[in-house]
Coordinates of C-alpha atoms in Angstrom, one line a residue:
X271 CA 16.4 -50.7 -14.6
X272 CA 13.8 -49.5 -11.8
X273 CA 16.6 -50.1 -9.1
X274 CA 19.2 -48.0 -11.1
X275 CA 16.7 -45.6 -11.2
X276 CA 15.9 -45.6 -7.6
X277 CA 20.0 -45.5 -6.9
X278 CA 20.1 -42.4 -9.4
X279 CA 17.5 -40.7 -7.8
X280 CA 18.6 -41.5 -4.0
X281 CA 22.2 -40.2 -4.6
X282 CA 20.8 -36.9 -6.4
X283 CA 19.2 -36.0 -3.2
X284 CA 21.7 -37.1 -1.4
X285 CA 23.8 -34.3 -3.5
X286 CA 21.0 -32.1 -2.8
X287 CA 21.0 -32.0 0.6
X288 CA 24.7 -32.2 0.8
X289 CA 25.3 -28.5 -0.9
X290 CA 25.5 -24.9 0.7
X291 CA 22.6 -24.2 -1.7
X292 CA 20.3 -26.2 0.1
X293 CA 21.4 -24.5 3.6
X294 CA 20.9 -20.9 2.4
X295 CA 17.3 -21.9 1.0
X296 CA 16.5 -23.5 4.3
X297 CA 18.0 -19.9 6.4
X298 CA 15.8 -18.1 3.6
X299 CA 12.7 -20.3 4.2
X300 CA 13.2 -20.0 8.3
X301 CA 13.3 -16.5 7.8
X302 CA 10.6 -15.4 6.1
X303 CA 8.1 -17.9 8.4
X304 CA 9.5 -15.4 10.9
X305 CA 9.2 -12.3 9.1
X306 CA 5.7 -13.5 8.0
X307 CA 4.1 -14.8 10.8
X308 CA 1.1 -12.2 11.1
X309 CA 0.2 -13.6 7.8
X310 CA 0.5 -17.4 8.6
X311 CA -1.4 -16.5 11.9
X312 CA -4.2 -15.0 10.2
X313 CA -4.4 -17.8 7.5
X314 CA -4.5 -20.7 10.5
X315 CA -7.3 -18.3 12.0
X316 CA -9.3 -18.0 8.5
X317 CA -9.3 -22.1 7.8
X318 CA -11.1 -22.6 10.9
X319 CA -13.8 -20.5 9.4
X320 CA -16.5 -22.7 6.7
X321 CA -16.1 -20.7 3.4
X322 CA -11.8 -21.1 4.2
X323 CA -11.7 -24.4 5.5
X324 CA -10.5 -25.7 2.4
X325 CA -7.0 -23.9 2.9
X326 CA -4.5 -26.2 4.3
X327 CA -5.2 -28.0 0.9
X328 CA -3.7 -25.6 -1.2
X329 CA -0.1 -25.2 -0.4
X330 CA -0.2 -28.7 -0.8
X331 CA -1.9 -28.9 -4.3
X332 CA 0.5 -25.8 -5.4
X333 CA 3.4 -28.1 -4.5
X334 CA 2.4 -31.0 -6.5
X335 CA 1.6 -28.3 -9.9
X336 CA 5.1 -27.2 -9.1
X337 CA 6.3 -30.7 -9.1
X338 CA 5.0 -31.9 -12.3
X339 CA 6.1 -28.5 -14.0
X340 CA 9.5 -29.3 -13.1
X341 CA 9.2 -32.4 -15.7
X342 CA 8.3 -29.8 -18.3
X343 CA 10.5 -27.6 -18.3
X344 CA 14.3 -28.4 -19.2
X345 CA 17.2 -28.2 -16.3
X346 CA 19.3 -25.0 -16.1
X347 CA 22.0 -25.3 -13.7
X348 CA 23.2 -22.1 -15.2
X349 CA 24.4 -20.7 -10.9
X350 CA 25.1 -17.0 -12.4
X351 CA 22.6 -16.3 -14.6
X352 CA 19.0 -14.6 -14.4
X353 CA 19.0 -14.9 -10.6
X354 CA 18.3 -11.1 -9.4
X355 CA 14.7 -10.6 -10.9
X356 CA 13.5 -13.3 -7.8
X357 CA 15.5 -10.8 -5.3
X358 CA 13.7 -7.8 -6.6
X359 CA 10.1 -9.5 -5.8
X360 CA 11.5 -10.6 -2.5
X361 CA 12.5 -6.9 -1.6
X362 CA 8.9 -6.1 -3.2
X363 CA 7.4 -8.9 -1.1
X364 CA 9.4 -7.6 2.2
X365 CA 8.0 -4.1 1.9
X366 CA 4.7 -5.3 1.2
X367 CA 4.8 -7.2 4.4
X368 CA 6.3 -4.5 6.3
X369 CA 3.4 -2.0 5.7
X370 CA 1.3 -5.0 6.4
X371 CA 3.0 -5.8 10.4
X372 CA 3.4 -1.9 10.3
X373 CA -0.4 -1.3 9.8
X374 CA -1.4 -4.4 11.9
X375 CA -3.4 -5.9 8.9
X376 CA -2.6 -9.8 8.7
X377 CA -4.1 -10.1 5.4
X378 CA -1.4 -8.0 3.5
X379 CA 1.5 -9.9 5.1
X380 CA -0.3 -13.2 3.8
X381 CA -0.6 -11.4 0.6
X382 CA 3.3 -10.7 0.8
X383 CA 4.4 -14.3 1.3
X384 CA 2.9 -15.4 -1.8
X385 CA 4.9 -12.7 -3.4
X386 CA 7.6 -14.1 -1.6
X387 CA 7.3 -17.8 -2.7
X388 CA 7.6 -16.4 -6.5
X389 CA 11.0 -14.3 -6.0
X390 CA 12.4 -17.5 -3.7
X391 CA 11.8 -19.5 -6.8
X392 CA 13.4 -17.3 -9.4
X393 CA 15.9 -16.8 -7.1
X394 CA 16.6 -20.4 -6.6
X395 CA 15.8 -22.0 -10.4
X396 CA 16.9 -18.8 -12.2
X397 CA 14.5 -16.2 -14.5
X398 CA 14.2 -18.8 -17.4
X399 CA 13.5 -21.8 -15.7
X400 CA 11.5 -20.4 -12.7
X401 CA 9.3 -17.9 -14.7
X402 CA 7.3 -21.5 -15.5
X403 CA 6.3 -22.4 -12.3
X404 CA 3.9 -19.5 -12.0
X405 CA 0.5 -21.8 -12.1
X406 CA 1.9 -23.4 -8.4
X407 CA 2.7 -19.9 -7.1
X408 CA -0.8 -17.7 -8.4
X409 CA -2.5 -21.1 -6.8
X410 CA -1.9 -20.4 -3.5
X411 CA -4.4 -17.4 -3.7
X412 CA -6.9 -19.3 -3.1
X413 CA -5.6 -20.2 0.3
X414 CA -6.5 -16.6 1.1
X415 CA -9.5 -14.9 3.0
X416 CA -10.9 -11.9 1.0
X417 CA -10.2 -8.6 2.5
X418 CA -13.6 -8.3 4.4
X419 CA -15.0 -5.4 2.3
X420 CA -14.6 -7.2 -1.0
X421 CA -15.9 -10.3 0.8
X422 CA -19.5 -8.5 2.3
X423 CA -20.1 -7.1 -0.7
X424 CA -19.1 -9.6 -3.3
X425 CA -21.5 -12.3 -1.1
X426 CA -24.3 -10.2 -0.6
X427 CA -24.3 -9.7 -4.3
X428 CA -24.1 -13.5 -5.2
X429 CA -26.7 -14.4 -2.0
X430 CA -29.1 -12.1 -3.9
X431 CA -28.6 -13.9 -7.6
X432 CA -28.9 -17.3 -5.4
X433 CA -31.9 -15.8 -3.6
X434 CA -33.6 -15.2 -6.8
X435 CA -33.4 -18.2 -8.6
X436 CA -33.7 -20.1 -5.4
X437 CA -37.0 -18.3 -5.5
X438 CA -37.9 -19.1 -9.2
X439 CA -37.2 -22.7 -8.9
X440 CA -39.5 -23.0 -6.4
X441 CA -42.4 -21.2 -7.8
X442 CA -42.1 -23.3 -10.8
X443 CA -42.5 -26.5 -9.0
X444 CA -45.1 -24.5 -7.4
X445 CA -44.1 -24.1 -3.9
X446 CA -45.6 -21.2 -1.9
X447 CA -43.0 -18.6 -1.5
X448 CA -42.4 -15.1 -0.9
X449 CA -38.5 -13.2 -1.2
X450 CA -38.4 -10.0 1.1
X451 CA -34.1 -9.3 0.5
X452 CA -32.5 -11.9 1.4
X453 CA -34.8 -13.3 3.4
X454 CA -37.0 -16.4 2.2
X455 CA -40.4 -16.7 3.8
X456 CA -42.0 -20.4 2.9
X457 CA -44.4 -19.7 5.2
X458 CA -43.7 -22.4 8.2
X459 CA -40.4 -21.1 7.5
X460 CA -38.0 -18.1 7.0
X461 CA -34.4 -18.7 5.7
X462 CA -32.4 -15.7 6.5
X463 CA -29.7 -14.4 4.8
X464 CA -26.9 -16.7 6.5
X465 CA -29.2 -20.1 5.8
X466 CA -29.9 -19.1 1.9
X467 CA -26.6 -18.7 1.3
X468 CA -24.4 -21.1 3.0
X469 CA -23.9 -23.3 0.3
X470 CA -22.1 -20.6 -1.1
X471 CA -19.3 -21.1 0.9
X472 CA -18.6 -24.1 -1.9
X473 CA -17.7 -21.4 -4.4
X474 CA -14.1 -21.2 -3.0
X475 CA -12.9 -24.9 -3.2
X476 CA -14.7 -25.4 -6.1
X477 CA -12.8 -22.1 -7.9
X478 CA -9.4 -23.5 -6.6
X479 CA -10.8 -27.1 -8.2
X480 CA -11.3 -25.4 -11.4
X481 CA -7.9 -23.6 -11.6
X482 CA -6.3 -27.0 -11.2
X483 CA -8.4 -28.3 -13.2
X484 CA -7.9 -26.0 -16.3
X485 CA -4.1 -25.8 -15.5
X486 CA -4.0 -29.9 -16.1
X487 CA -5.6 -29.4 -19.1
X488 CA -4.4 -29.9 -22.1
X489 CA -7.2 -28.5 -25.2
X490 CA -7.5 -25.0 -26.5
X491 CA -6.8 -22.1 -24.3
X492 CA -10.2 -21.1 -24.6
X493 CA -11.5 -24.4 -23.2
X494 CA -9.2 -23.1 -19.5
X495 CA -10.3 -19.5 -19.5
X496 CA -13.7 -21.6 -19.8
X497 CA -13.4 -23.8 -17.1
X498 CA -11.7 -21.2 -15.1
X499 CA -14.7 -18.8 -15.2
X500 CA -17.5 -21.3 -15.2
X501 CA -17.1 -22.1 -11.2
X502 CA -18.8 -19.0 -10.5
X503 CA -22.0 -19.6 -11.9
X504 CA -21.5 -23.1 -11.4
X505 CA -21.5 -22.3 -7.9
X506 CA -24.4 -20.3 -7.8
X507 CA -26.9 -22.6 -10.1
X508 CA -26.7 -25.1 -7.6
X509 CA -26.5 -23.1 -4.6
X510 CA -29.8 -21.8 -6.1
X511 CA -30.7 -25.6 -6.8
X512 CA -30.0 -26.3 -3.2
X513 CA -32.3 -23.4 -1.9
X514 CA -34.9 -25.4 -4.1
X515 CA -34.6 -28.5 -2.7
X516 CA -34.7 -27.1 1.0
X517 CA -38.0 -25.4 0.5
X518 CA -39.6 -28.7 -0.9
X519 CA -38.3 -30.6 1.9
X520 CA -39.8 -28.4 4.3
X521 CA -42.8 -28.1 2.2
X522 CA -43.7 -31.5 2.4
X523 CA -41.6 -33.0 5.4
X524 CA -41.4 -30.1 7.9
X525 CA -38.5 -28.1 9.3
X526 CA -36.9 -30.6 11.1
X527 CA -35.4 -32.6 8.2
X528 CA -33.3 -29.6 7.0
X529 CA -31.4 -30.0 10.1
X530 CA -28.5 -33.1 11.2
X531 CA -27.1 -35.0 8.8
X532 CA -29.6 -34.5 5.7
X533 CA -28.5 -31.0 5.8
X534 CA -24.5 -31.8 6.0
X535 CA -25.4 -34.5 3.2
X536 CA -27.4 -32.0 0.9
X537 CA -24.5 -29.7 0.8
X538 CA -21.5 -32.4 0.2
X539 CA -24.2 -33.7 -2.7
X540 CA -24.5 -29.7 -4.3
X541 CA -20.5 -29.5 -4.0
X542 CA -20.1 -33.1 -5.7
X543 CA -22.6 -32.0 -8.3
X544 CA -20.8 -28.4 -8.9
X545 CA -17.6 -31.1 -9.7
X546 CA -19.5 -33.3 -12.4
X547 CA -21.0 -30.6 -13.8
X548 CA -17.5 -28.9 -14.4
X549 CA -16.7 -32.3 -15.6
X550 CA -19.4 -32.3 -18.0
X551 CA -18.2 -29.0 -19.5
X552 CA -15.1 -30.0 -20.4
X553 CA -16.0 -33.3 -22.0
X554 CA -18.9 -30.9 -23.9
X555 CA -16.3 -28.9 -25.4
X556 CA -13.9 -31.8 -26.2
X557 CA -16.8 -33.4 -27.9
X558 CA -17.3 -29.7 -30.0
X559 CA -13.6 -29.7 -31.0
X560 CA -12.5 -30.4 -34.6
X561 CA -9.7 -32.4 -33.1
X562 CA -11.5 -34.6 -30.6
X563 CA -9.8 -36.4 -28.0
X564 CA -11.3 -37.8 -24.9
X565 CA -11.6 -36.2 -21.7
X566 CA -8.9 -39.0 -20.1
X567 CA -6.7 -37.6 -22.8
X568 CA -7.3 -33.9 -22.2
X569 CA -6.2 -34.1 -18.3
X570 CA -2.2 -34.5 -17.3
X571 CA -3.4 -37.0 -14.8
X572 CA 0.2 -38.4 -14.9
X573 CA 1.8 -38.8 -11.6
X574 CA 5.0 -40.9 -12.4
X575 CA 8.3 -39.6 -11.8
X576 CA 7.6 -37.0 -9.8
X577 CA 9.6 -38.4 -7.2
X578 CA 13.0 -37.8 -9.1
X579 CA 12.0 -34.5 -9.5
X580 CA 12.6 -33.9 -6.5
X581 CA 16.1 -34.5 -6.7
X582 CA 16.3 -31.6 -9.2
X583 CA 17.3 -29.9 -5.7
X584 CA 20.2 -30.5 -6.3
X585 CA 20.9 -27.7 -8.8
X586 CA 19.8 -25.0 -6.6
X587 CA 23.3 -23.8 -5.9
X588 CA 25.0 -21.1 -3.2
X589 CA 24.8 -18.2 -5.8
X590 CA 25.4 -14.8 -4.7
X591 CA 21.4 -13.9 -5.4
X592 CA 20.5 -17.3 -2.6
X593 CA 23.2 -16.3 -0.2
X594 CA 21.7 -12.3 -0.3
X595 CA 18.0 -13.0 -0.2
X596 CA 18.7 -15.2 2.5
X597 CA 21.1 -12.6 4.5
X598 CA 18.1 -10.0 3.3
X599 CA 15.3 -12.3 5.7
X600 CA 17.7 -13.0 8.5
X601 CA 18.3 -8.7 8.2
X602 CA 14.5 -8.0 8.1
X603 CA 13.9 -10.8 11.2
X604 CA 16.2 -8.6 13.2
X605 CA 14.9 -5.5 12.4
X606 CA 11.5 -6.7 13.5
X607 CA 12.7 -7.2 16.9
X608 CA 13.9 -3.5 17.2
X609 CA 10.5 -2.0 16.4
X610 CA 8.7 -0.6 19.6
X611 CA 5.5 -2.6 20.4
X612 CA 2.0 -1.7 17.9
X613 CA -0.7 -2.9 19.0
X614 CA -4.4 -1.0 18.5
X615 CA -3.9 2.2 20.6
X616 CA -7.3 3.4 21.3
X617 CA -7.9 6.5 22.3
X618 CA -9.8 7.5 25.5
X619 CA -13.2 8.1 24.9
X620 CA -16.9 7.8 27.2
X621 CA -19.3 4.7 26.5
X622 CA -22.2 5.2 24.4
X623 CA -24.2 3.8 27.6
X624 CA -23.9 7.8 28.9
X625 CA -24.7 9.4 25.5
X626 CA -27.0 12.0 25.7
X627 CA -31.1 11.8 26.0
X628 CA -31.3 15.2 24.3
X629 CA -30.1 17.7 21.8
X630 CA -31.8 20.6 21.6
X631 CA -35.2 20.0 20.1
X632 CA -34.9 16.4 19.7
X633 CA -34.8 14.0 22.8
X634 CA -34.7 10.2 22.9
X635 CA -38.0 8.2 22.2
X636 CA -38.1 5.2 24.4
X637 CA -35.2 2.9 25.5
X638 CA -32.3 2.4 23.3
X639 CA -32.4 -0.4 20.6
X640 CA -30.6 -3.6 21.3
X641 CA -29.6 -6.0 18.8
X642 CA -30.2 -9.5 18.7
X643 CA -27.3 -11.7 19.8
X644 CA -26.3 -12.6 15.9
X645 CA -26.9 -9.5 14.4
X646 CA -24.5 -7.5 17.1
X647 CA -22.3 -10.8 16.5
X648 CA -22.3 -10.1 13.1
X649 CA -21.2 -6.4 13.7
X650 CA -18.3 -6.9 16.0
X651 CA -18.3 -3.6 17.5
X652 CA -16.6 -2.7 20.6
X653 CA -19.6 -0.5 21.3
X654 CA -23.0 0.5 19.4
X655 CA -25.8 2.9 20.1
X656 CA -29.2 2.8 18.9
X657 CA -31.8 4.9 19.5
X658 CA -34.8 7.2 18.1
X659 CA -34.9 11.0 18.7
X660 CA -38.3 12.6 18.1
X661 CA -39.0 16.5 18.0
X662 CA -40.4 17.9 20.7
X663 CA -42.7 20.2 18.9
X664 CA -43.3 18.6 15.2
X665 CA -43.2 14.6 16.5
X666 CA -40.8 13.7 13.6
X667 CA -38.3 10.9 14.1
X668 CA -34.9 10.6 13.2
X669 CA -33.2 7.1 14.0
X670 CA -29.4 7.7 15.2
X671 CA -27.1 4.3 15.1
X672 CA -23.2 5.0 15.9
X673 CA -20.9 1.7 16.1
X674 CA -17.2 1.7 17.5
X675 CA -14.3 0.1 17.0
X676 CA -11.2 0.0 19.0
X677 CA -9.5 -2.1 16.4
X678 CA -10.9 -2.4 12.7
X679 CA -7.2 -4.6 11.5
X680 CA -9.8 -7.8 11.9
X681 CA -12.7 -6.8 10.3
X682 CA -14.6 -3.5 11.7
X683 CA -17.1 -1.5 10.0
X684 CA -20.1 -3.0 7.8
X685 CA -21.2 -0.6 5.0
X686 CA -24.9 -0.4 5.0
X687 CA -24.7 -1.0 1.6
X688 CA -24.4 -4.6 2.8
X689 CA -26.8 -4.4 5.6
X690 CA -29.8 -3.1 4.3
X691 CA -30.4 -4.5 1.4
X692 CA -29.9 -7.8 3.2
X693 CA -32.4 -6.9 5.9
X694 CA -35.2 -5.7 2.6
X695 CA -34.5 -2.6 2.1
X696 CA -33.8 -1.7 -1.4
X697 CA -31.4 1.5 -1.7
X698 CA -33.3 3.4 -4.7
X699 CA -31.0 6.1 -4.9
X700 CA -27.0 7.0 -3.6
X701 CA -24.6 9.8 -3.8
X702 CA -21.6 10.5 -2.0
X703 CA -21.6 14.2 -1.4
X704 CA -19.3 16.7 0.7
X705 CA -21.6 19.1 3.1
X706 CA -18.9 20.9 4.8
X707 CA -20.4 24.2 4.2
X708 CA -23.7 23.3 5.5
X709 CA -21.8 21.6 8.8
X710 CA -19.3 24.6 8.4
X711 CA -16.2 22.8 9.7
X712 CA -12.5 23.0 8.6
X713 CA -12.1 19.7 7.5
X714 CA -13.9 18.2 4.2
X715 CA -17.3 16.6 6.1
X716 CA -18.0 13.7 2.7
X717 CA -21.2 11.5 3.9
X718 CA -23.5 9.0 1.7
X719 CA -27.0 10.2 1.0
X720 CA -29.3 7.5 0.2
X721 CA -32.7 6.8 -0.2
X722 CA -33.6 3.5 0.7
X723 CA -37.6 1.8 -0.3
X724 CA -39.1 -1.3 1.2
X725 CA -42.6 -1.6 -0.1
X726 CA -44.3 1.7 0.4
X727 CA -42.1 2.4 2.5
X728 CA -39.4 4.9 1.6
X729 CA -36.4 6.1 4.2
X730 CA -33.5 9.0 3.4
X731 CA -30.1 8.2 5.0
X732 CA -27.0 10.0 5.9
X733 CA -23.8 7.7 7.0
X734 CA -20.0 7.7 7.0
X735 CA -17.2 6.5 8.5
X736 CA -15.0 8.3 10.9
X737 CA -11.9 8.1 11.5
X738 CA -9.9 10.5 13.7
X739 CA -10.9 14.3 12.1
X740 CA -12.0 13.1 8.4
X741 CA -15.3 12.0 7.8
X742 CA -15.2 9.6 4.7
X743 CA -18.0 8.4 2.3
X744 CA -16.1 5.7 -0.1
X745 CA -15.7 2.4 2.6
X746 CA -12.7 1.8 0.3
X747 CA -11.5 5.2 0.8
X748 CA -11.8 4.3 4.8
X749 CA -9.9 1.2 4.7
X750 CA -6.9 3.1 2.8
X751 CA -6.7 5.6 5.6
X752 CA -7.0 2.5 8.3
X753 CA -3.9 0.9 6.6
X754 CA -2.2 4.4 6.4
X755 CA -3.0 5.3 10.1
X756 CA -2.2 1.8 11.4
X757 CA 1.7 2.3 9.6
X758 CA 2.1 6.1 10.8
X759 CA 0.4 5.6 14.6
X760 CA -0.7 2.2 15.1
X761 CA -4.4 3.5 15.8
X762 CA -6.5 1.6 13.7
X763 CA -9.9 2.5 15.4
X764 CA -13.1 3.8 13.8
X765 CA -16.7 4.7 13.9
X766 CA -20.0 4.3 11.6
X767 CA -22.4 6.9 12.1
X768 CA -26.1 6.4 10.2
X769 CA -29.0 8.5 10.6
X770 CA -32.4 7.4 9.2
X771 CA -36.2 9.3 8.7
X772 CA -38.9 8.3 7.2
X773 CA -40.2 10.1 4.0
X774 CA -44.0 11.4 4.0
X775 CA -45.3 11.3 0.7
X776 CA -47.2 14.6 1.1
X777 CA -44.3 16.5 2.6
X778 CA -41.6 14.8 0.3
X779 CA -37.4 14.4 0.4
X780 CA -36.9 17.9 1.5
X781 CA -38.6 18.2 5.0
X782 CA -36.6 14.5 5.4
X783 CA -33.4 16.3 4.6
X784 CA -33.8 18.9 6.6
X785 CA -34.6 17.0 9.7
X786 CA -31.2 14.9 9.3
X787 CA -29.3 18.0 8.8
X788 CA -31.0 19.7 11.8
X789 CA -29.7 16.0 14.1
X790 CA -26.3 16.2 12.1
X791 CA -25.6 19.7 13.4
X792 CA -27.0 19.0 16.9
X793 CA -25.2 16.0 17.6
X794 CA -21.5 17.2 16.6
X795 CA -20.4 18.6 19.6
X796 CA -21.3 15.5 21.8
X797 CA -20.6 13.2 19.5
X798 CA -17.4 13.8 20.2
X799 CA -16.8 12.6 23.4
X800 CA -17.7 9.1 22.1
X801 CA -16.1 9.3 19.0
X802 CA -12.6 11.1 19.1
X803 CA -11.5 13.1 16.8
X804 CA -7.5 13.2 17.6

């Protein structure tokens, strides 16, 4: 019976691969890992980073859920039928990607081939068939690196919750410690930002774990959205856990024990304990369930078959939806080759090393700042400038930072509403505010205006982003017009420009303001030469 089987199966691939169907899915698939190729490069280039190395996983997990929904779901050779809807998200997919090669932003190409994946499938199995597969297709999202906004900001927000309870478990076993941001100070020790929050780079495998993992399962739809969400906090509890168990260690066996192989082995242990625990969950609920069934019983752990599935290739057929989409990627491959060359065109401009030592009243105090080796790292600018101007006459400060970028498609600016709270500083108060009548420019001038308190210490900024003429607040706002300039021009360079003073508490936020408007209006005209406006 098993050989018959085996016979069956061998001749239906055999059939498979012995249709036109299968040849115009193959000149489809070629295609678009052409057309696609910025996107593939930048998701090799993000798995070779910690919190993505988990990637090269997930196309390989999405193909087995696609598998094993093909044994759900009933055959429909139907060649005619309910084929177009997959061509209309390919030509959504192809657009998407072209704005993304257009712009020079891998991560929107990536973004595109997923779209792509889903219209290849409804194309090739048909609207009613293929509109199941959905689970394999939405999985391969977690084979993508956040856009690097959303990824600062969505960190620095979890490193803080971590920090915290990190913090709390270790006051209640009565270790010695003190939380200044994100910075943990035991003392003997400080764990900065990157150290207190590396076992947060967990939280991604461990999310695309529990979307298998509630996808398999078979109790109440409540019990997935569950075990879906619960990774999350999951994540962070023993993240938290593990910033516990550090400062003991070093408590009582010094410094050098966090480093080596007890540290590797510390975080495999919190990632295999995130597992259980999700484990646990289920098998809690299952237990709470009227109709109780075991946790064996409540996971499609079944992996026979799935080799005949396979076979089911066999039905994808040379319909006249196949044959266009793949015609459509071998058009859209050819058209690439026609477009003139787009890479970052930065503009000519003079080096921050020759900015001016003076602007009117206010001249530079002492040498310029330099940043430490992972800090400017961190920022990836092209070139920074950091200095203090005092007033001749008065002996107020204003700090002036300015970072460029000849190319911000890879990354670029850093809001410092991600930096400085990570470096202590608490930002008490923000607005974003236009003050292009007190500049008195043609073009909207829209900055932040934040106060920012660490301690006693209280600080009023100005900062925005620059990019060409327009001065934007909202970071968001900045990458929009990054993507937009990168699909008119190709330019996709930048600036951040932040000016700091200190607050007296006898002359209060006025006399601050005033000062940074009096170094705003100073430094416009010069600034220019560093940061171009056309």
């Amino acid at each position: 019976m098993s050989m018959a089987k085996s016979i069956k199966s061998g001749s239906g691939l055999l059939a498979a691969f012995s249709n036109w169907g299968i040849f115009w899915l193959l000149v489809a698939i070629i295609g678009a890992g052409v057309f696609f190729g910025d996107g593939i490069n930048t998701l090799l280039e993000a798995w070779q980073l910690p919190e993505y190395s988990h990637g090269p996983l997930i196309p390989v997990l999405s193909a087995f859920l696609f598998v094993k929904q093909l044994k759900d779901f009933p055959i429909n050779p139907d060649i005619r039928r309910n084929r177009w809807p997959g061509v209309f998200v390919i030509v959504l997919s192809l657009v998407m990607g072209t704005l993304g090669i257009l712009a020079n932003i891998g991560d929107i190409v990536a973004y595109a081939l997923i779209l792509w994946v889903g219209g290849i499938l409804l194309v090739s199995w048909g609207w009613d068939t293929g509109k199941h597969f959905w689970p394999g297709v939405v999985h391969l999202v977690y084979m993508l690196p956040l856009p690097g906004l959303i990824y600062y900001k969505t960190t620095t927000y979890l490193q803080f919750i971590s920090s915290e309870l990190g913090v709390w478990f270790l006051r209640l076993l009565d270790v010695p410690v003190f939380l200044d941001g994100n910075i943990i100070d035991l003392g003997i020790l400080k764990l900065h930002v990157a150290e207190a929050c590396s076992g947060l780079r967990y939280m991604f495998p461990i999310m695309s774990f529990s979307y298998i993992f509630a996808t398999l399962y078979r109790g109440p739809v409540w019990h997935k959205a569950v075990l879906l969400l619960a990774a999350v906090p999951i994540a962070i509890l023993m993240n938290s856990v593990r910033i516990a168990v550090a400062g003991v260690v070093v408590q009582h066996y010094g410094v050098e024990w966090l480093e080596g192989f007890t540290h590797f082995f510390e975080g495999w242990v919190i990632f295999l304990a995130c597992i259980l625990l999700l484990f646990a969950l289920a098998w809690l609920m299952l237990m709470l369930n009227p109709k109780r069934m075991s946790l064996p019983e409540a996971l499609d752990l079944d992996t026979s078959d799935l080799g005949p599935q396979v076979a089911r290739l066999q039905y994808v057929r040379p319909s006249a939806a196949l044959i266009t989409s793949a015609v459509l990627m071998l058009g859209v491959v050819g058209g690439l080759q026609t477009l003139p060359e787009r890479g970052a065109q930065a503009p000519q401009r003079d080096s921050f090393v020759v900015f001016p030592r003076s602007f009117g009243e206010w001249r530079q105090a002492g040498p310029r700042h330099i940043l430490g080796r992972e800090v400017a790292a961190t920022l990836g600018a092209d070139d920074y400038h950091q200095i203090t101007l005092q007033n001749r006459s008065t002996g107020d400060t204003v700090g002036f930072f300015s970072a460029w970028y000849d190319d911000q498609s890879q990354g670029g600016v850093h809001s410092p509403e991600v930096c400085l709270p990570g470096a202590g500083w608490e930002i008490a108060w923000l607005e974003r505010t236009d003050i292009t009548e007190v500049v008195g420019t043609d073009v909207p001038f829209r900055i932040n205006r934040a106060i920012i308190q660490k301690g006693e210490a209280k600080m009023m900024v100005y900062y925005w982003f620059q990019q060409k003429e327009r001065r934007i607040a909202w970071d968001f706002a900045a990458k929009y017009w990054l993507m937009v300039d990168g699909i008119r021009t190709g330019r996709t360079d930048g600036a951040l420009i932040r000016l700091t003073t200190a607050i007296d508490p006898k002359e209060g936020e006025a006399a601050a303001e005033a000062r940074l408007q009096e170094v705003l209006l100073e430094i416009q005209e010069p600034l220019k030469r560093f940061v171009p406006e056309s």
